[in-house]
Coordinates of C-alpha atoms and ligand atoms in Angstrom, one line a residue:
X273 CA -84.6 -63.7 -65.7
X274 CA -87.0 -61.0 -63.6
X275 CA -89.3 -59.0 -65.5
X276 CA -91.1 -55.5 -64.4
X277 CA -94.9 -55.2 -64.7
X278 CA -96.2 -51.7 -64.6
X279 CA -99.6 -50.5 -64.9
X280 CA -99.8 -47.1 -66.8
X281 CA -101.7 -43.9 -66.1
X282 CA -100.8 -42.8 -62.6
X283 CA -99.5 -39.5 -62.1
X284 CA -96.4 -39.4 -59.8
X285 CA -95.9 -37.2 -57.0
X286 CA -93.5 -37.1 -54.2
X287 CA -89.6 -37.0 -53.8
X288 CA -86.8 -39.4 -55.1
X289 CA -83.1 -39.8 -53.5
X290 CA -80.8 -39.7 -56.4
X291 CA -78.2 -42.3 -56.0
X292 CA -74.2 -41.7 -56.3
X293 CA -73.1 -41.8 -60.0
X294 CA -72.3 -45.0 -61.6
X295 CA -70.1 -43.8 -64.2
X296 CA -68.2 -41.6 -61.6
X297 CA -68.1 -44.9 -59.1
X298 CA -66.6 -47.1 -61.6
X299 CA -63.3 -45.1 -62.5
X300 CA -63.2 -43.8 -58.9
X301 CA -63.0 -47.9 -57.7
X302 CA -60.2 -48.2 -60.3
X303 CA -58.2 -45.3 -59.1
X304 CA -57.6 -46.9 -56.0
X305 CA -55.2 -49.0 -57.5
X306 CA -52.9 -46.3 -57.9
X307 CA -52.3 -46.5 -54.2
X308 CA -51.1 -48.8 -51.3
X309 CA -53.1 -47.1 -49.1
X310 CA -57.1 -47.2 -48.2
X311 CA -59.7 -45.3 -50.4
X312 CA -63.0 -45.2 -49.1
X313 CA -65.7 -44.2 -51.3
X314 CA -69.0 -43.3 -49.7
X315 CA -72.5 -42.6 -51.6
X316 CA -71.9 -45.8 -53.6
X317 CA -74.9 -46.7 -55.5
X318 CA -76.1 -50.4 -54.9
X319 CA -75.9 -51.8 -58.7
X320 CA -74.7 -55.0 -60.3
X321 CA -72.1 -53.0 -62.3
X322 CA -70.5 -51.9 -59.0
X323 CA -70.5 -55.4 -57.9
X324 CA -68.7 -56.6 -61.1
X325 CA -66.0 -54.0 -60.6
X326 CA -65.6 -55.2 -57.2
X327 CA -65.2 -58.6 -58.1
X328 CA -62.7 -57.9 -60.9
X329 CA -60.3 -55.6 -58.1
X330 CA -60.7 -58.7 -55.4
X331 CA -59.3 -61.0 -58.6
X332 CA -56.5 -58.3 -59.1
X333 CA -55.7 -58.4 -55.3
X334 CA -57.6 -55.6 -53.7
X335 CA -59.1 -56.0 -50.4
X336 CA -62.8 -54.5 -50.0
X337 CA -65.1 -53.7 -47.1
X338 CA -68.4 -52.9 -47.2
X339 CA -70.7 -50.9 -44.9
X340 CA -74.0 -49.8 -44.6
X341 CA -74.2 -45.8 -44.6
X342 CA -76.5 -43.0 -44.7
X343 CA -76.7 -40.0 -46.7
X344 CA -79.0 -37.4 -45.9
X345 CA -81.0 -40.1 -44.1
X346 CA -81.0 -42.4 -47.1
X347 CA -79.4 -45.9 -46.9
X348 CA -76.2 -45.9 -49.1
X349 CA -73.1 -48.2 -49.1
X350 CA -69.4 -47.1 -48.3
X351 CA -66.6 -49.4 -49.8
X352 CA -63.2 -49.3 -48.8
X353 CA -60.3 -50.5 -51.2
X354 CA -56.8 -51.4 -50.3
X355 CA -54.4 -52.8 -53.0
X356 CA -51.3 -53.4 -50.6
X357 CA -49.8 -56.2 -52.9
X358 CA -51.2 -57.3 -56.5
X359 CA -52.0 -60.8 -57.2
X360 CA -52.7 -60.4 -60.7
X361 CA -52.3 -57.9 -63.6
X362 CA -54.8 -59.7 -65.6
X363 CA -58.5 -58.3 -66.5
X364 CA -59.8 -61.8 -68.0
X365 CA -62.4 -61.8 -70.6
X366 CA -65.2 -63.2 -68.5
X367 CA -65.1 -59.8 -66.3
X368 CA -64.8 -57.6 -69.3
X369 CA -67.6 -59.1 -71.2
X370 CA -69.8 -58.4 -68.4
X371 CA -69.3 -54.9 -67.9
X372 CA -67.0 -52.9 -70.4
X373 CA -65.9 -50.3 -67.9
X374 CA -63.2 -53.2 -66.7
X375 CA -61.1 -51.2 -69.2
X376 CA -60.6 -48.7 -66.4
X377 CA -58.2 -51.0 -64.8
X378 CA -55.6 -50.4 -67.5
X379 CA -54.1 -47.0 -66.9
X380 CA -53.9 -47.4 -63.0
X381 CA -52.2 -51.1 -63.2
X382 CA -49.9 -49.9 -66.1
X383 CA -49.1 -46.6 -64.2
X384 CA -48.2 -48.1 -60.7
X385 CA -47.0 -51.9 -61.9
X386 CA -45.8 -51.3 -65.3
X387 CA -47.8 -54.0 -66.9
X388 CA -51.4 -55.2 -67.7
X389 CA -53.5 -57.8 -69.6
X390 CA -56.9 -56.5 -70.5
X391 CA -59.5 -58.6 -72.6
X392 CA -60.7 -56.7 -75.5
X393 CA -64.3 -55.3 -74.7
X394 CA -65.5 -55.6 -78.1
X395 CA -68.5 -53.9 -79.3
X396 CA -71.9 -54.0 -77.5
X397 CA -75.8 -53.0 -78.3
X398 CA -75.0 -49.4 -78.8
X399 CA -72.0 -49.4 -80.9
X400 CA -68.3 -50.9 -82.0
X401 CA -66.9 -48.8 -79.1
X402 CA -63.5 -49.1 -80.0
X403 CA -60.2 -48.5 -77.5
X404 CA -58.0 -47.2 -80.2
X405 CA -57.7 -43.3 -78.5
X406 CA -57.0 -44.8 -74.8
X407 CA -54.4 -47.5 -76.5
X408 CA -52.5 -44.7 -78.8
X409 CA -52.4 -42.0 -75.9
X410 CA -50.9 -45.0 -73.8
X411 CA -48.0 -45.9 -76.4
X412 CA -47.4 -41.7 -76.6
X413 CA -46.4 -42.0 -73.0
X414 CA -44.1 -44.9 -73.7
X415 CA -46.5 -48.1 -73.0
X416 CA -45.8 -51.0 -75.7
X417 CA -48.8 -52.3 -76.3
X418 CA -49.7 -55.6 -78.5
X419 CA -53.1 -57.3 -79.3
X420 CA -53.3 -60.8 -79.8
X421 CA -55.7 -63.3 -79.0
X422 CA -58.6 -61.1 -78.0
X423 CA -56.3 -59.4 -75.3
X424 CA -54.3 -56.1 -75.1
X425 CA -50.9 -56.7 -73.8
X426 CA -49.7 -53.5 -72.1
X427 CA -46.1 -52.8 -70.5
X428 CA -44.0 -50.0 -69.5
X429 CA -40.1 -50.1 -69.1
X430 CA -39.9 -48.0 -65.9
X431 CA -42.6 -45.1 -65.4
X432 CA -44.9 -43.9 -67.9
X433 CA -43.6 -40.6 -69.5
X434 CA -45.4 -37.2 -69.4
X435 CA -46.3 -36.1 -73.2
X436 CA -48.6 -33.7 -75.1
X437 CA -51.9 -35.5 -76.1
X438 CA -54.5 -34.3 -78.3
X439 CA -57.2 -36.8 -78.4
X440 CA -58.8 -37.5 -81.9
X441 CA -62.3 -37.4 -80.5
X442 CA -64.1 -36.6 -77.3
X443 CA -64.0 -39.9 -75.1
X444 CA -64.9 -40.2 -71.7
X445 CA -63.3 -43.5 -70.9
X446 CA -59.9 -42.3 -72.7
X447 CA -60.0 -39.3 -70.6
X448 CA -60.4 -41.3 -67.7
X449 CA -57.9 -44.0 -68.4
X450 CA -55.1 -41.7 -69.4
X451 CA -55.8 -39.2 -66.6
X452 CA -55.2 -42.0 -64.2
X453 CA -52.0 -43.3 -65.9
X454 CA -50.7 -39.6 -66.0
X455 CA -50.9 -38.9 -62.3
X456 CA -47.9 -41.3 -61.8
X457 CA -46.1 -40.8 -64.9
X458 CA -42.6 -39.0 -64.9
X459 CA -42.8 -35.2 -65.9
X460 CA -45.8 -33.1 -67.1
X461 CA -48.7 -34.5 -69.5
X462 CA -51.2 -32.4 -71.1
X463 CA -54.4 -33.8 -72.4
X464 CA -56.1 -31.7 -75.3
X465 CA -59.7 -32.2 -76.3
X466 CA -60.3 -34.1 -73.2
X467 CA -63.9 -35.0 -72.3
X468 CA -65.6 -32.7 -69.7
X469 CA -68.3 -35.0 -68.2
X470 CA -68.9 -34.2 -64.6
X471 CA -67.8 -37.8 -63.8
X472 CA -64.2 -36.8 -65.0
X473 CA -64.2 -33.9 -62.7
X474 CA -65.1 -36.1 -59.7
X475 CA -62.3 -38.4 -60.6
X476 CA -59.7 -35.6 -61.3
X477 CA -60.6 -34.2 -57.7
X478 CA -60.1 -37.3 -55.8
X479 CA -56.7 -38.3 -57.3
X480 CA -56.0 -34.4 -56.5
X481 CA -56.9 -35.3 -52.7
X482 CA -54.7 -38.5 -53.0
X483 CA -51.7 -36.2 -53.8
X484 CA -51.9 -35.9 -57.8
X485 CA -51.3 -32.5 -59.5
X486 CA -54.1 -31.9 -61.9
X487 CA -55.3 -28.6 -63.4
X488 CA -57.7 -27.6 -66.0
X489 CA -60.7 -29.6 -64.0
X490 CA -63.9 -29.0 -65.8
X491 CA -62.1 -28.0 -69.0
X492 CA -60.9 -29.7 -72.3
X493 CA -57.3 -29.1 -71.4
X494 CA -56.2 -31.1 -68.4
X495 CA -52.4 -30.7 -67.3
X496 CA -51.0 -33.3 -65.1
X497 CA -47.9 -33.0 -63.4
X498 CA -46.7 -36.5 -62.3
X499 CA -46.0 -37.6 -58.9
X500 CA -44.0 -40.6 -57.3
X501 CA -46.7 -42.0 -55.4
X502 CA -50.2 -41.3 -53.9
X503 CA -52.0 -41.8 -50.8
X504 CA -55.3 -42.8 -49.4
X505 CA -58.4 -40.6 -49.1
X506 CA -62.0 -40.8 -48.5
X507 CA -64.4 -39.2 -51.0
X508 CA -68.1 -38.7 -51.8
X509 CA -69.2 -39.9 -55.0
X510 CA -71.1 -37.3 -56.9
X511 CA -74.8 -37.6 -57.5
X512 CA -76.0 -39.7 -60.9
X513 CA -77.1 -36.9 -63.4
X514 CA -78.7 -39.6 -65.5
X515 CA -80.6 -41.0 -62.8
X516 CA -81.8 -37.6 -62.0
X517 CA -82.6 -37.1 -65.8
X518 CA -84.4 -40.1 -66.1
X519 CA -86.7 -39.6 -63.1
X520 CA -87.1 -35.7 -64.2
X521 CA -88.5 -37.4 -67.4
X522 CA -91.0 -39.8 -65.2
X523 CA -92.4 -36.7 -63.6
X524 CA -92.7 -35.1 -67.3
X525 CA -94.3 -38.2 -69.0
X526 CA -97.1 -38.8 -66.3
X527 CA -97.5 -34.7 -66.1
X528 CA -96.5 -35.4 -62.2
X529 CA -94.4 -33.7 -60.0
X530 CA -91.1 -35.1 -58.4
X531 CA -88.6 -33.6 -56.3
X532 CA -85.1 -35.0 -57.1
X533 CA -83.3 -34.9 -53.9
X534 CA -79.5 -34.5 -53.9
X535 CA -79.9 -34.0 -57.8
X536 CA -77.1 -31.3 -59.1
X537 CA -78.6 -28.9 -61.5
X538 CA -75.2 -27.8 -62.6
X539 CA -74.6 -31.2 -64.4
X540 CA -78.0 -31.3 -66.1
X541 CA -78.3 -27.8 -67.7
X542 CA -79.2 -28.9 -71.3
X543 CA -81.7 -31.7 -70.4
X544 CA -83.5 -29.2 -67.8
X545 CA -83.7 -26.6 -70.6
X546 CA -85.3 -29.1 -73.0
X547 CA -88.0 -29.8 -70.3
X548 CA -88.6 -26.3 -69.8
X549 CA -88.9 -25.6 -73.5
X550 CA -91.6 -28.3 -73.7
X551 CA -93.5 -26.5 -71.0
X552 CA -92.5 -28.3 -67.7
X553 CA -92.1 -26.2 -64.8
X554 CA -88.2 -26.5 -63.3
X555 CA -87.1 -25.2 -59.9
X556 CA -84.0 -25.6 -57.7
X557 CA -83.4 -25.9 -54.2
X558 CA -80.4 -26.0 -52.2
X559 CA -80.2 -29.8 -52.5
X560 CA -82.8 -30.6 -55.2
X561 CA -84.6 -30.3 -58.6
X562 CA -88.2 -29.8 -58.8
X563 CA -89.7 -31.0 -61.9
X564 CA -93.7 -29.9 -62.1
X565 CA -95.6 -30.9 -65.1
X566 CA -99.0 -30.8 -63.4
X567 CA -101.5 -29.4 -65.9
X568 CA -98.8 -28.8 -68.3
X569 CA -99.4 -28.8 -72.2
X570 CA -95.9 -30.2 -73.5
X571 CA -94.9 -29.3 -77.1
X572 CA -92.2 -31.3 -78.9
X573 CA -88.6 -30.0 -79.2
X574 CA -85.5 -31.3 -81.3
X575 CA -82.7 -32.6 -79.5
X576 CA -79.1 -33.7 -80.5
X577 CA -76.8 -35.7 -78.2
X578 CA -73.3 -34.4 -77.7
X579 CA -70.3 -34.5 -75.2
X580 CA -70.9 -32.7 -71.9
X581 CA -72.1 -29.8 -71.5
X582 CA -74.2 -30.8 -74.5
X583 CA -77.3 -32.8 -74.3
X584 CA -76.3 -36.5 -73.0
X585 CA -76.8 -39.5 -75.3
X586 CA -77.4 -41.5 -71.9
X587 CA -80.6 -39.3 -71.6
X588 CA -81.7 -39.8 -75.2
X589 CA -84.0 -42.8 -75.3
X590 CA -85.7 -41.4 -72.2
X591 CA -86.3 -38.2 -73.6
X592 CA -87.5 -39.9 -77.2
X593 CA -90.2 -41.7 -75.4
X594 CA -91.2 -38.4 -73.4
X595 CA -91.8 -36.6 -76.8
X596 CA -94.0 -39.2 -77.9
X597 CA -96.6 -37.4 -75.4
X598 CA -95.9 -34.0 -76.5
X599 CA -97.5 -32.1 -79.2
X600 CA -96.1 -32.0 -82.7
X601 CA -92.9 -33.6 -84.0
X602 CA -89.5 -33.6 -82.6
X603 CA -86.2 -34.8 -84.4
X604 CA -83.9 -36.5 -82.0
X605 CA -80.3 -36.8 -83.3
X606 CA -77.7 -39.2 -82.0
X607 CA -74.2 -38.1 -82.7
X608 CA -72.3 -40.2 -80.2
X609 CA -73.2 -43.8 -80.7
X610 CA -73.8 -45.6 -84.2
X611 CA -76.9 -47.9 -82.9
X612 CA -78.7 -46.1 -80.1
X613 CA -82.3 -46.3 -81.5
X614 CA -82.9 -50.0 -80.2
X615 CA -85.9 -48.9 -78.0
X616 CA -87.6 -47.5 -81.2
X617 CA -89.0 -50.8 -82.5
X618 CA -90.3 -52.0 -79.0
X619 CA -92.0 -48.4 -78.6
X620 CA -93.6 -48.7 -82.2
X621 CA -95.2 -52.1 -80.5
X622 CA -96.7 -49.8 -77.9
X623 CA -98.2 -47.5 -80.4
X624 CA -95.7 -44.7 -81.0
X625 CA -95.3 -42.7 -84.4
X626 CA -91.4 -42.7 -84.7
X627 CA -89.5 -42.6 -87.9
X628 CA -85.9 -43.4 -88.0
X629 CA -83.6 -42.0 -90.5
X630 CA -80.5 -44.0 -91.0
X631 CA -78.6 -44.3 -87.6
X632 CA -78.4 -41.0 -86.6
X633 CA -82.0 -39.6 -86.5
X634 CA -85.3 -40.2 -85.5
X635 CA -88.5 -38.2 -85.7
X636 CA -91.1 -38.4 -83.0
X637 CA -94.6 -37.4 -83.4
X638 CA -96.7 -37.2 -80.5
X639 CA -99.5 -39.7 -80.0
X640 CA -103.1 -39.9 -78.5
X641 CA -102.2 -42.7 -76.4
X642 CA -99.5 -45.7 -75.9
X643 CA -100.7 -49.2 -75.2
X644 CA -99.1 -51.4 -72.8
X645 CA -97.3 -54.5 -74.2
X646 CA -94.4 -57.0 -73.3
X647 CA -91.2 -55.4 -74.3
X648 CA -87.5 -55.9 -74.1
X649 CA -84.5 -53.7 -74.5
X650 CA -80.7 -54.5 -75.4
X651 CA -79.5 -51.7 -73.1
X652 CA -79.7 -50.2 -69.6
X653 CA -81.1 -46.4 -70.8
X654 CA -83.3 -48.1 -73.3
X655 CA -84.8 -50.0 -70.8
X656 CA -85.7 -47.3 -68.7
X657 CA -87.4 -45.4 -71.6
X658 CA -89.5 -48.6 -71.9
X659 CA -90.3 -48.3 -68.2
X660 CA -91.2 -44.5 -68.9
X661 CA -93.7 -45.5 -71.8
X662 CA -95.2 -48.3 -69.7
X663 CA -96.0 -45.3 -66.8
X664 CA -98.2 -43.7 -69.4
X665 CA -99.5 -46.5 -71.4
X666 CA -103.0 -47.8 -71.3
X667 CA -103.0 -51.2 -69.3
X668 CA -100.0 -53.7 -68.5
X669 CA -96.6 -53.3 -69.7
X670 CA -94.1 -56.1 -69.1
X671 CA -90.3 -55.1 -69.4
X672 CA -88.3 -58.0 -70.1
X673 CA -84.5 -58.4 -69.1
X674 CA -84.2 -56.4 -66.1
X675 CA -80.8 -56.9 -65.5
X676 CA -80.2 -54.2 -68.0
X677 CA -81.8 -51.7 -65.5
X678 CA -80.3 -53.5 -62.5
X679 CA -76.7 -52.2 -64.0
X680 CA -77.4 -48.7 -63.8
X681 CA -80.6 -47.9 -61.5
X682 CA -80.7 -48.5 -57.8
X683 CA -84.0 -49.6 -56.3
X684 CA -86.1 -48.5 -59.3
X685 CA -89.5 -50.1 -58.4
X686 CA -89.0 -48.9 -55.0
X687 CA -88.2 -45.3 -56.3
X688 CA -91.2 -45.5 -58.5
X689 CA -93.5 -46.8 -56.2
X690 CA -92.6 -44.2 -53.7
X691 CA -94.2 -41.7 -55.8
X692 CA -97.0 -43.5 -56.7
X693 CA -96.2 -45.7 -59.6
X694 CA -97.8 -49.1 -59.9
X695 CA -94.7 -51.3 -60.6
X696 CA -93.8 -54.8 -59.7
X697 CA -90.8 -56.9 -60.0
X698 CA -91.7 -60.3 -61.0
X699 CA -89.1 -62.6 -59.8
X700 CA -87.6 -65.4 -62.2
X701 CA -89.2 -68.1 -60.5
X702 CA -92.6 -66.6 -59.6
X703 CA -93.6 -66.7 -63.3
X704 CA -92.6 -68.5 -66.4
Ligands
UD1_139 C1 -68.9 -43.3 -71.2 C2 -70.4 -43.9 -70.3 C3 -71.6 -44.2 -71.2 C4 -71.7 -42.9 -72.2 C5 -70.7 -42.4 -72.9 C6 -70.8 -41.2 -73.6 C7 -69.0 -44.8 -68.6 C8 -68.8 -46.5 -67.9 N1 -70.1 -44.9 -69.7 O1 -68.9 -44.7 -72.3 O2 -72.6 -44.2 -70.4 O3 -72.9 -43.0 -72.8 O4 -69.3 -42.1 -71.9 O5 -71.1 -39.8 -72.8 O6 -68.8 -43.7 -68.0 N2 -64.4 -43.9 -79.2 C9 -63.6 -44.3 -80.1 N3 -62.4 -44.7 -79.8 C10 -61.9 -44.8 -78.4 C11 -62.9 -44.4 -77.5 C12 -64.3 -43.8 -77.9 O7 -63.9 -44.4 -81.4 O8 -60.7 -45.4 -78.0 C13 -65.8 -43.3 -79.3 C14 -66.9 -44.5 -79.1 O9 -67.1 -45.4 -79.8 C15 -68.2 -43.6 -79.2 C16 -67.7 -41.9 -79.1 O10 -65.9 -42.1 -78.8 O11 -68.4 -43.2 -80.3 C17 -67.6 -41.7 -77.3 O12 -67.3 -42.8 -76.7 P1 -66.5 -42.6 -75.0 O13 -67.0 -41.4 -74.3 O14 -65.3 -43.3 -74.8 O15 -67.5 -43.5 -74.1 P2 -67.4 -44.5 -73.1 O16 -66.5 -44.1 -72.2 O17 -66.9 -46.1 -73.4

C-alpha cells in the first residue's frame, strides 16, 4: 500500500486548481442510465471512486469513452456514457462494498427498467449508514422491495407513480436516488425535507437539461413532473467544495496564502465564515477564493456539522486539525454521523490536546506544536486531516493507507507540492 511522507513546517503559497466534485460526479454518472442517448460529463475528477463507478456501469452494459480535456488550462477528464441496452440489472456485492455510492444505480434502473438488485452497502468507518429512507420512499412510489441474502430486490409493475414524500431525515443519497426515480415516474412527485447540497442542484440541473421537469432546485421542496423519456446532454461537473475547503485549511494551518482557482464561494459560506471568525483573511474573485493567513494569529471557534447550508461533516476533521493550531479551546460537534472522530486518536499521537465526549463532540485545545509520527486513518476526510497536521508538525509524518485519499483528492501530492509542501508518495514496492 502506498504511503505519503511529509516534512512539516513549510508555509504554503500559490494557486491550487479545484477539481470537479466527486459527490456530484457519482450521481451524475448514474443519471446517464435514465436515457439511451449519450450523456457527456466534463470537468470530471480523476479519482478511484469514479473508476469504480465506471466499472459498475460497464458491467451493467453502459459504453464509456474517456477523453483528456482541459478546463481553464488544467488537465481534466471528460467521459461519455451511453446505455443503449442493459446487460444486467444487478449491482453486485464486490462493487458496492468498494464504493457505497454504487447505490445510486437503484433509482435510475428502477425508473427505466422496472427492476434492480443491489447489494446492501452495510455500514462503514463513520457510521451505520442505513438505506431505509431510500427504500421507504421508492416503496411509496409503487416499488416492491424485499431484502434477502444481503441484497435489495426492487421491482416495479410498470412506471413508478408520482406521490408526496416527506423525508423523515435529511439525506443526500436518498434525495438523489428518489429524484432520479421520480423524473421518469407517472405524474407529479413532491419531495419535502429534501437535502439542499449543491451536488443535488447540479444533478437536478443536468436532469432538466435532459428533459426532466424539476422545480424548487436549491430548496427543501422539490416538485417533479414525470416525463416518459429523457435525452442526452453535455454537462460540466461543479467544483468540489470539500476539496476547496480542505485546501483552504492547508493555507490557514500553515499560515500561508493559497488561491483556490475555480472554487465556488457560495457553496462554502459556513466554512469561510469560520475561517474569518478565526482570523483568516478571505477574498473572492470572479473565479477563485483567496485564503490568506500570513502573519495571522488564529483563535479557536466552535463548529457544529449540519446539512447544507450548515457546516459540512466532510470538513469536520480538517477544521478540527486547524483548531489545534489556534489559541484557546474549540468545541467540535458532529450531528450527521455517529462515529466521525476516528482521526482523533491519531492526532493525539502527534501531540494534540483533544477530549472526545461520547460520539458527538470534542473539545480541541490549541497546542504549541505537533510532532510528526506514522499515522493512519480509516476514512477519506480523516486522512486529509492527518496530512494537514503533518504539514505543520515538527519532523516527518507518514500517512498510511493512502488509498482513502485517492478516493477523493485528485493529484494530492502534486497540488500540495505546487504550493511549497515537502510531500512525497512512497509507492508500495519502494519501501517495506
Ligand atoms: C453523502 C456524501 C458524504 C457526506 C454525506 C453528508 C456522497 C457520495 N456522499 O453521503 O460525503 O458526508 O452525504 O453530507 O455524496 N441516513 C439514514 N437512512 C437513510 C439515509 C441516510 O438514517 O436511508 C442517515 C445516515 O446514516 C446519516 C445521515 O442520514 O447519519 C445523512 O446521510 P446522507 O445524507 O444520506 O449521506 P450519504 O448520502 O450517504
